[in-house]
Short mmCIF file of N, CA, C and O in Angstrom, two decimals:
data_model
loop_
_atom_site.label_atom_id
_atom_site.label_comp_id
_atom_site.label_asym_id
_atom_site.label_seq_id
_atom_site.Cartn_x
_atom_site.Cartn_y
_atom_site.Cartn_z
N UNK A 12 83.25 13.59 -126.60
CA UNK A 12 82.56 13.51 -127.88
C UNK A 12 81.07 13.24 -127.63
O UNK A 12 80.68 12.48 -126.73
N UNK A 13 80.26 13.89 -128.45
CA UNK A 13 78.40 13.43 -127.93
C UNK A 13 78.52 12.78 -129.61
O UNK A 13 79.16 13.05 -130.63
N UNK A 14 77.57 11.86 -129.20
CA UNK A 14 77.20 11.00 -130.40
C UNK A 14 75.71 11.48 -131.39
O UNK A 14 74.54 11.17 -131.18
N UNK A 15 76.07 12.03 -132.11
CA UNK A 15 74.88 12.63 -132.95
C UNK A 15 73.72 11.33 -133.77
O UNK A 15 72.50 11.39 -133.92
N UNK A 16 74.82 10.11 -134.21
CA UNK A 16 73.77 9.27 -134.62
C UNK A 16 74.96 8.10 -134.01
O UNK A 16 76.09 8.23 -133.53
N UNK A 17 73.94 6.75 -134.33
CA UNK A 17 73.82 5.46 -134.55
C UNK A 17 73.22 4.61 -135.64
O UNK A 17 72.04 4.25 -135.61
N UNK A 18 74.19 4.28 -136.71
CA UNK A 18 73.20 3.93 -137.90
C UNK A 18 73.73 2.33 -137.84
O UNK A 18 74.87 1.90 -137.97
N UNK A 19 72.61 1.71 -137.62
CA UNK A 19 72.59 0.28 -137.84
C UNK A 19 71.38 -0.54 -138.67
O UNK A 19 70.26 -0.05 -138.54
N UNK A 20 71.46 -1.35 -139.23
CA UNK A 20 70.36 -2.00 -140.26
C UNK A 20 68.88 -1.97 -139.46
O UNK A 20 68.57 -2.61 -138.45
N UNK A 21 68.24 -1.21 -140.09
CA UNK A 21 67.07 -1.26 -139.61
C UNK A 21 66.61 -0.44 -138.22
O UNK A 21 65.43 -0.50 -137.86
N UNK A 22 67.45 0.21 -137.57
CA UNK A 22 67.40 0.47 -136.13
C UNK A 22 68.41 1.84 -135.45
O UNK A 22 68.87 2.06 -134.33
N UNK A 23 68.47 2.68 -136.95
CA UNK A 23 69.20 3.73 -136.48
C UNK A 23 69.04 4.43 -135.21
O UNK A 23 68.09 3.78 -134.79
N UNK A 24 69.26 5.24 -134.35
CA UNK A 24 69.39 6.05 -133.86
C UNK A 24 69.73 7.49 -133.47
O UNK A 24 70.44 7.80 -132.51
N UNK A 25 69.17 8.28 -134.26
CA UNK A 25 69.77 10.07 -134.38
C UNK A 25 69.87 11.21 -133.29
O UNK A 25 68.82 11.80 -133.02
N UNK A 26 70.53 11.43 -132.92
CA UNK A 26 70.08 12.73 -132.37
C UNK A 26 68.88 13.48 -132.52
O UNK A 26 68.71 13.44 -133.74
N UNK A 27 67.91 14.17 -132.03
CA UNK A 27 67.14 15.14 -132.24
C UNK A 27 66.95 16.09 -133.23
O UNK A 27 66.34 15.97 -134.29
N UNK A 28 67.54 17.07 -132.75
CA UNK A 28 68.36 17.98 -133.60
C UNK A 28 68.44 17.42 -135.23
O UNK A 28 67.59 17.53 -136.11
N UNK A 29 69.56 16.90 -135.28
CA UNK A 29 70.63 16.48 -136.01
C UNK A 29 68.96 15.28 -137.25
O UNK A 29 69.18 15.17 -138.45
N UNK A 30 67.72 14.68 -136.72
CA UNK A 30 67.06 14.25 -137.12
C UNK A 30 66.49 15.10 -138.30
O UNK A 30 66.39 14.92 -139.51
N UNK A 31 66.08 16.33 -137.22
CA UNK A 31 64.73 17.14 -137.63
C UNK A 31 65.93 18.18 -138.40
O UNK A 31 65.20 19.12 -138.74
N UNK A 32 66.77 18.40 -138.68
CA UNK A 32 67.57 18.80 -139.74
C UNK A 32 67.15 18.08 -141.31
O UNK A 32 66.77 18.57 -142.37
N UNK A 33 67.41 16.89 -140.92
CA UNK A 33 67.72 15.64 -142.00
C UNK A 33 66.31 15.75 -142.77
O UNK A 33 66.28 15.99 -143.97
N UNK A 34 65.19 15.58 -142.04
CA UNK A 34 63.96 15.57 -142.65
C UNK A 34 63.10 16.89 -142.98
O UNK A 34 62.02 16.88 -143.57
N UNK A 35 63.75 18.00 -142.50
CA UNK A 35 63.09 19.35 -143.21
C UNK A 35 64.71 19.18 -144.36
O UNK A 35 64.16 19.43 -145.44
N UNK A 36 65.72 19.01 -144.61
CA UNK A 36 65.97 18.68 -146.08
C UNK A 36 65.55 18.64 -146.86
O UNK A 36 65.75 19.29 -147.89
N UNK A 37 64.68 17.67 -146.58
CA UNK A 37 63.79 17.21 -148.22
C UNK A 37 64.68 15.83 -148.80
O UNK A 37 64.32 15.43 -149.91
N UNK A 38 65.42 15.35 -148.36
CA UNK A 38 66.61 14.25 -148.59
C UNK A 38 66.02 13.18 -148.39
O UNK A 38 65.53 13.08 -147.26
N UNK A 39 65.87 12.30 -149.08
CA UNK A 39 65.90 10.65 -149.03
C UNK A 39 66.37 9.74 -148.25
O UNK A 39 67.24 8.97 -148.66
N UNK A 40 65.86 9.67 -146.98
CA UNK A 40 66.91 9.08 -146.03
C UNK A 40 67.09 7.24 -146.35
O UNK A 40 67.84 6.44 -145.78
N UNK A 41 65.93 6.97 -147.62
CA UNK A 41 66.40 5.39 -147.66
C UNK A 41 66.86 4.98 -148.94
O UNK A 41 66.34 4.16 -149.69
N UNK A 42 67.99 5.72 -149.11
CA UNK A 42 68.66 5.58 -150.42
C UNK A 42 69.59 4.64 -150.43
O UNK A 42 70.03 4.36 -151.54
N UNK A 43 70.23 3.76 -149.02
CA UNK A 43 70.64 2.78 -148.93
C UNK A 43 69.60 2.03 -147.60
O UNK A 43 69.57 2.36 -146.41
N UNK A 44 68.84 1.03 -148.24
CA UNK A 44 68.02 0.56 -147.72
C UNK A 44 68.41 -0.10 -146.18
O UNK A 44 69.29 -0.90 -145.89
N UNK A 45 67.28 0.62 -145.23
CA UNK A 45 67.53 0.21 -143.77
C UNK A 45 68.54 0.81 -143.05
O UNK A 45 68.60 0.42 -141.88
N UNK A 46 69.65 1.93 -143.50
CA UNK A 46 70.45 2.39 -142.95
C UNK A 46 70.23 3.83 -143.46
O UNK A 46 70.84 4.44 -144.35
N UNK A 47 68.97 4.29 -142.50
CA UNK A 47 68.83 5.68 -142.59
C UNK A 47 69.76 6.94 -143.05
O UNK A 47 70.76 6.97 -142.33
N UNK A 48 69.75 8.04 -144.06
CA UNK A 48 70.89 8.61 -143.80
C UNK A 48 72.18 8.32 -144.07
O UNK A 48 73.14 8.99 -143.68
N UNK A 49 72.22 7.39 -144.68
CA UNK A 49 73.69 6.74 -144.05
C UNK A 49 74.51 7.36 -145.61
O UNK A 49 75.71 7.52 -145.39
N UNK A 50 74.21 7.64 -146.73
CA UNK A 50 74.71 8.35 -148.03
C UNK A 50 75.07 9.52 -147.27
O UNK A 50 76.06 9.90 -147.90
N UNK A 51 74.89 10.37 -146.29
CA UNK A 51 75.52 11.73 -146.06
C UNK A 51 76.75 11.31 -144.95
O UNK A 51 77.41 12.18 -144.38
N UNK A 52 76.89 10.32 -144.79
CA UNK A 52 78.02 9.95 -143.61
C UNK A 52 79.04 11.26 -144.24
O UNK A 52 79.38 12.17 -143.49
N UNK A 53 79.44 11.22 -145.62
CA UNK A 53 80.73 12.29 -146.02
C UNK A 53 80.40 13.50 -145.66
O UNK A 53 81.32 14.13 -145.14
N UNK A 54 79.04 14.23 -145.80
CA UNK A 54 78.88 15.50 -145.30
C UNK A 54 78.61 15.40 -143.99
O UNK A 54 77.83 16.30 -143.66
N UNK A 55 78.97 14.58 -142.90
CA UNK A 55 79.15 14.80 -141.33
C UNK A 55 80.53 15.29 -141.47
O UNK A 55 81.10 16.23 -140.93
N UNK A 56 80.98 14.30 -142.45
CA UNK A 56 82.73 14.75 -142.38
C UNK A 56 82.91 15.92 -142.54
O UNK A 56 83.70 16.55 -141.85
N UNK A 57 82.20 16.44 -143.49
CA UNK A 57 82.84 18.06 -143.79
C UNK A 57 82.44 18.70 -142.98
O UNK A 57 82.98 19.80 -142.94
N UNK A 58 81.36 18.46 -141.92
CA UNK A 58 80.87 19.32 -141.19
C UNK A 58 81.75 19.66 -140.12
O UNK A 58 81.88 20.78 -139.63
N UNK A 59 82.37 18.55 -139.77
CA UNK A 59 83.37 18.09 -138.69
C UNK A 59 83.18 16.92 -137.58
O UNK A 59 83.85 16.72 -136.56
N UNK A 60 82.00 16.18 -138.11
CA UNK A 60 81.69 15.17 -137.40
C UNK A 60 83.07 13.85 -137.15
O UNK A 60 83.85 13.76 -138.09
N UNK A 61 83.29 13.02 -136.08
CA UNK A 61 83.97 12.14 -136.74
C UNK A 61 82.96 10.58 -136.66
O UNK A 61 82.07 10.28 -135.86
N UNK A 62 83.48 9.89 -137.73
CA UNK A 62 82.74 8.80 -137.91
C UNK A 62 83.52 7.51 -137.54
O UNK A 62 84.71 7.40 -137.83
N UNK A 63 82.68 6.32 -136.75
CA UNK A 63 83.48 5.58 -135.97
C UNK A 63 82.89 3.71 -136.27
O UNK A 63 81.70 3.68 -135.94
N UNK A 64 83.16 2.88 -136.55
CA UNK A 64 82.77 1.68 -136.64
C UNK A 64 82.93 1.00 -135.31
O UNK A 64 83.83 1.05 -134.47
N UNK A 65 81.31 0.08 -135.38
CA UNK A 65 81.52 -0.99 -134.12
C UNK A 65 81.55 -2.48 -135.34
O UNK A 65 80.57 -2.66 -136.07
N UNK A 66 82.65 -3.32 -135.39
CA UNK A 66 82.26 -4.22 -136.37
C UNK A 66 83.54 -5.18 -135.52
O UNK A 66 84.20 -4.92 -134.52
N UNK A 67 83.53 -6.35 -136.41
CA UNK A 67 83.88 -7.58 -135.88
C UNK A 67 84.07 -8.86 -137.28
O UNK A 67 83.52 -9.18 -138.33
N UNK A 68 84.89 -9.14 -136.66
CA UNK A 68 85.61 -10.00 -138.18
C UNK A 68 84.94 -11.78 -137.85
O UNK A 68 84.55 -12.09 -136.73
N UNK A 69 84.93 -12.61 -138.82
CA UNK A 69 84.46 -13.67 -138.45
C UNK A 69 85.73 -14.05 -140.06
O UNK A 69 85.41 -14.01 -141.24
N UNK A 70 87.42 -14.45 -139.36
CA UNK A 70 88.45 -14.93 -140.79
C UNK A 70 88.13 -13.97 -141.27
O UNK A 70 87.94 -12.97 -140.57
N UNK A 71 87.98 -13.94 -142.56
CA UNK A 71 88.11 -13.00 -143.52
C UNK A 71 86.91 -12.25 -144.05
O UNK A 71 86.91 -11.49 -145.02
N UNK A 72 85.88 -12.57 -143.28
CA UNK A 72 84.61 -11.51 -143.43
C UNK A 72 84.17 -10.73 -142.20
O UNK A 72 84.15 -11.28 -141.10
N UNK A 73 83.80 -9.39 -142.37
CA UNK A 73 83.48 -8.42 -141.40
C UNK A 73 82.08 -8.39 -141.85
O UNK A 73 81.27 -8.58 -142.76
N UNK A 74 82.36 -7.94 -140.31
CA UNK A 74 80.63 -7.92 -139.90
C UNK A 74 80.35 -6.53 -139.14
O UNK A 74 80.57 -6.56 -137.93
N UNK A 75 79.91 -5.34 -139.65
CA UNK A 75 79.88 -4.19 -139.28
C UNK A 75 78.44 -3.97 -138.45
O UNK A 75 77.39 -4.09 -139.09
N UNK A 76 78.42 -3.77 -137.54
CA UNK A 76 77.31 -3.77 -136.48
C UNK A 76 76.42 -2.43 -136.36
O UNK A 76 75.19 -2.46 -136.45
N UNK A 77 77.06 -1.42 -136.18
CA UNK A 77 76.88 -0.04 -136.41
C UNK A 77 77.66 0.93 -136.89
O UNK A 77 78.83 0.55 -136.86
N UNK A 78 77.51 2.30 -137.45
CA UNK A 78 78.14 3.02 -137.40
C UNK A 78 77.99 4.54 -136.90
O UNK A 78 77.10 5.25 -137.37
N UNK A 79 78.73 4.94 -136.11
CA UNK A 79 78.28 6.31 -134.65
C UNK A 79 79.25 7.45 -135.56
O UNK A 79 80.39 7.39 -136.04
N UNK A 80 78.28 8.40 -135.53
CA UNK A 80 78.42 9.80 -135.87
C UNK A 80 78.52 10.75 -134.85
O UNK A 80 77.49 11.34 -134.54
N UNK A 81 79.85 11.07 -134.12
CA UNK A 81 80.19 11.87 -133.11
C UNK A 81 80.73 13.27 -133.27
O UNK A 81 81.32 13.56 -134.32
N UNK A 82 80.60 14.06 -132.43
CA UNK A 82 81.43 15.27 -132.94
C UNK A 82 81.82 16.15 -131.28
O UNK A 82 81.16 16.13 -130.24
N UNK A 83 82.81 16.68 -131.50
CA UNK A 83 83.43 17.23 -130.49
C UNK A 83 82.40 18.51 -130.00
O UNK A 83 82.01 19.50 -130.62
N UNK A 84 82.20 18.16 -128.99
CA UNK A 84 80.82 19.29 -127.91
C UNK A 84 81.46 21.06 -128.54
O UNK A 84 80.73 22.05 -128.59
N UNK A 85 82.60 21.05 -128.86
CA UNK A 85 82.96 22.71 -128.80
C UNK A 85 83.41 22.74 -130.74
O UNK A 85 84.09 23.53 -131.39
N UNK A 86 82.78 21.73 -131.07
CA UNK A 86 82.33 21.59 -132.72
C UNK A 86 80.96 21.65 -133.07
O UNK A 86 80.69 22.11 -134.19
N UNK A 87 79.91 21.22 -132.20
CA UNK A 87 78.67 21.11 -132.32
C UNK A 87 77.85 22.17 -133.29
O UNK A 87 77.29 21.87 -134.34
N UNK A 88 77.90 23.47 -132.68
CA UNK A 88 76.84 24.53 -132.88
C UNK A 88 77.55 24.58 -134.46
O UNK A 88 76.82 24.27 -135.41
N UNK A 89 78.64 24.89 -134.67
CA UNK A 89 79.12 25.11 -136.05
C UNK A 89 78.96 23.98 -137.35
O UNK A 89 78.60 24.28 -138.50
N UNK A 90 79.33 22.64 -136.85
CA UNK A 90 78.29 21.43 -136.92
C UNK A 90 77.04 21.92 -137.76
O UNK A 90 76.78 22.06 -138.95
N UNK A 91 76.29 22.16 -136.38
CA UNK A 91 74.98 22.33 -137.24
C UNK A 91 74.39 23.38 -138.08
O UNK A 91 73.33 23.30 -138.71
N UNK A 92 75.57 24.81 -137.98
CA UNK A 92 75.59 25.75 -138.93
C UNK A 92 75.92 25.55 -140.28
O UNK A 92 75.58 26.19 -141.28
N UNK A 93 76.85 24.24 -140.11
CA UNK A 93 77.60 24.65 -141.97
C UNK A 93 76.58 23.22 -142.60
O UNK A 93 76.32 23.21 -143.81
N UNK A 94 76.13 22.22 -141.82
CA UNK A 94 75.63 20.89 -142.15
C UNK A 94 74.34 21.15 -143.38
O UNK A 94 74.02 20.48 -144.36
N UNK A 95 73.81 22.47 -142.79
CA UNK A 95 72.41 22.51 -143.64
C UNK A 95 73.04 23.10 -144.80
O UNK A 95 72.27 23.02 -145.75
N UNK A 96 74.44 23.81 -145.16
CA UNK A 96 75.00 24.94 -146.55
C UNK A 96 75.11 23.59 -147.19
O UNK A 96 74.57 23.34 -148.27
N UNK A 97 75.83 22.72 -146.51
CA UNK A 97 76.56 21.74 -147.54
C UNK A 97 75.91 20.83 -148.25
O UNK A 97 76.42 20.30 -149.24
N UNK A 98 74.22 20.42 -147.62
CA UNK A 98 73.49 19.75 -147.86
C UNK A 98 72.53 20.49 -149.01
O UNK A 98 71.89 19.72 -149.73
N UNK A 99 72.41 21.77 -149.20
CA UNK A 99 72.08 22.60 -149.89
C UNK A 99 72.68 22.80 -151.05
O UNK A 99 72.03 22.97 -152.08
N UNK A 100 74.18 22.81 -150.98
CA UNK A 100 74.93 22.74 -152.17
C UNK A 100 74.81 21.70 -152.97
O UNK A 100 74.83 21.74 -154.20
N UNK A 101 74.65 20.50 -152.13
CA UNK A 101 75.13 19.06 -152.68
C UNK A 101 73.95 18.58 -153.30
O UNK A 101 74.01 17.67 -154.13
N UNK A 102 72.45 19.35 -152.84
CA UNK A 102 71.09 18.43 -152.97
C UNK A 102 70.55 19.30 -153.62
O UNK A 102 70.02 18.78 -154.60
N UNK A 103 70.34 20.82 -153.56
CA UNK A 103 70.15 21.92 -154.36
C UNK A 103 69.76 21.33 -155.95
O UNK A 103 70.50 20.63 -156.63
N UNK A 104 68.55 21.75 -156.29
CA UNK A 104 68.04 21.33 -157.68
C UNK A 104 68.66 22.80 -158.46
O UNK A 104 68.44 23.94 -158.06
N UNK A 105 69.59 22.36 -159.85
CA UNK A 105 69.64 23.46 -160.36
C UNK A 105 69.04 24.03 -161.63
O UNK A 105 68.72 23.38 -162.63
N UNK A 106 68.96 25.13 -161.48
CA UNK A 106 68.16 25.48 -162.75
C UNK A 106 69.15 25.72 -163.76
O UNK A 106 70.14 26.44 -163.65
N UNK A 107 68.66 24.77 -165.16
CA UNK A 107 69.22 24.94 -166.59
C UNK A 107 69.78 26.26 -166.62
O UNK A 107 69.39 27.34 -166.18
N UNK A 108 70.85 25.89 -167.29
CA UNK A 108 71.58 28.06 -167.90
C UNK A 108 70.59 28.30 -169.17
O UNK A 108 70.91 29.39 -169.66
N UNK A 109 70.07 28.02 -169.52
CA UNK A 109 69.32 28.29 -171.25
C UNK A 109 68.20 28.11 -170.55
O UNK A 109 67.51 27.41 -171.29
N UNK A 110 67.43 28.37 -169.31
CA UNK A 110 66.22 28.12 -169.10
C UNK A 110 65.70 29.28 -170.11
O UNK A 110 66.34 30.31 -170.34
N UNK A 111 64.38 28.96 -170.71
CA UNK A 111 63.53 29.90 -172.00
C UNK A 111 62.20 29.89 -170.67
O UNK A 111 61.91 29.08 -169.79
N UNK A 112 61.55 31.42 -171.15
CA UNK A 112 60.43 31.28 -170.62
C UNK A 112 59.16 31.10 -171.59
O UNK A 112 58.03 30.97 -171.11
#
């Protein structure tokens, strides 16, 4: 598995690639404050990413440390083919049906 990101408070870590995707988007990456990105975790899923927790319990409260966005090396290229449709679909501004000129 290659690890595409690392999202932790304040101190993410992205892939390259997988960055300079995110920010020619046009997407809001601090829509949950300090955890870059971290609102599209579901469209890694669809892409085929898998998503993985490093966290740790203290009794009955967790304490989530990071979370790693991996994807299988012979998933990758397709990965990053369908990642930009879905982000397009999902973020895509649409135009009114009754638009008047």
């Amino acid at each position: 598995m290659k690890r595409l990101a690392s999202i932790t408070q304040g101190t993410s870590d992205y892939d390259e690639r997988l960055w300079k995707l995110l920010e020619e988007s046009g997407i809001d990456k601090d829509e949950f404050i300090g955890l870059d990105y971290f609102g599209l975790v579901p469209f890694f899923v669809i892409a085929g990413a898998t998503v993985r927790s490093d966290a740790h319990a203290h009794g009955d409260h967790l304490h989530v440390e990071a979370i790693h966005i991996e994807i299988d090396e012979a998933l990758e290229e397709a990965f990053f083919g369908t990642l930009p449709q879905i982000l397009d679909d999902a973020y895509a501004e649409e135009e009114p049906e009754n638009a008047s000129n």
